[in-house]
Amino acid sequence: MLSQYVYISTAPRLSRDVVESIIETSARNNPEKGITGLLLYNGRNFLQLIEGERAELEALMLKITADQRHSGVSIVHRGEISERSCPEWAMKRVIIADSVADRREGLDKELPSNLDETVRRMILNFSGLS
């Protein structure tokens, strides 16, 4: 059964290079584990959506929680899904516009169309944080 997790965490002052390295590593490692998803970083916090088989996600969450580049990992959504929202994204970095006023509109266009509405609202609400 496919599962989907969304978590948030705090990671102040990470450089763009570190964030890009996280994306590259995820995009390289996730396909062999059947994990897909997206990652947002607003300069202080991460929001990540990951999806795949439950056992793989649980193992990944253990690694994510132990990663010292961030803290306060909190799962805000966990559930079973019938199909992936991000089937083509081994790990997609979603850019958050600099202007808070432009964030929601730009992000909403980039999110998968079949994303659960509750998860979509969570992600769009996150985009308003700075």
mmCIF file with all atom_site columns, C-alpha atoms in Angstrom, residues 31-32 50 58 61 71 88-89 93 96 111 113 124-126 130:
data_model
loop_
_atom_site.group_PDB
_atom_site.id
_atom_site.type_symbol
_atom_site.label_atom_id
_atom_site.label_alt_id
_atom_site.label_comp_id
_atom_site.label_asym_id
_atom_site.label_entity_id
_atom_site.label_seq_id
_atom_site.pdbx_PDB_ins_code
_atom_site.Cartn_x
_atom_site.Cartn_y
_atom_site.Cartn_z
_atom_site.occupancy
_atom_site.B_iso_or_equiv
_atom_site.pdbx_formal_charge
_atom_site.auth_seq_id
_atom_site.auth_comp_id
_atom_site.auth_asym_id
_atom_site.auth_atom_id
_atom_site.pdbx_PDB_model_num
ATOM 1  C CA . PRO A 1 31  ? 14.116 6.046  -7.299  1.00 0.00 ? 31  PRO A CA 1
ATOM 2  C CA . GLU A 1 32  ? 15.657 2.751  -6.122  1.00 0.00 ? 32  GLU A CA 1
ATOM 3  C CA . ILE A 1 50  ? 7.235  12.061 0.432   1.00 0.00 ? 50  ILE A CA 1
ATOM 4  C CA . GLU A 1 58  ? 9.342  4.910  7.823   1.00 0.00 ? 58  GLU A CA 1
ATOM 5  C CA . MET A 1 61  ? 11.815 9.325  8.236   1.00 0.00 ? 61  MET A CA 1
ATOM 6  C CA . SER A 1 71  ? 15.550 20.105 13.956  1.00 0.00 ? 71  SER A CA 1
ATOM 7  C CA . GLU A 1 88  ? 7.512  11.859 -11.913 1.00 0.00 ? 88  GLU A CA 1
ATOM 8  C CA . TRP A 1 89  ? 9.395  13.652 -9.143  1.00 0.00 ? 89  TRP A CA 1
ATOM 9  C CA . ARG A 1 93  ? 12.449 21.397 -5.309  1.00 0.00 ? 93  ARG A CA 1
ATOM 10 C CA . ILE A 1 96  ? 8.991  29.801 -3.241  1.00 0.00 ? 96  ILE A CA 1
ATOM 11 C CA . LEU A 1 111 ? 1.773  21.675 -7.320  1.00 0.00 ? 111 LEU A CA 1
ATOM 12 C CA . SER A 1 113 ? -3.210 18.703 -9.908  1.00 0.00 ? 113 SER A CA 1
ATOM 13 C CA . LEU A 1 124 ? 0.048  26.759 0.443   1.00 0.00 ? 124 LEU A CA 1
ATOM 14 C CA . ASN A 1 125 ? -0.251 27.913 4.063   1.00 0.00 ? 125 ASN A CA 1
ATOM 15 C CA . PHE A 1 126 ? 3.411  27.000 4.614   1.00 0.00 ? 126 PHE A CA 1
ATOM 16 C CA . SER A 1 130 ? 8.896  33.612 6.156   1.00 0.00 ? 130 SER A CA 1
#
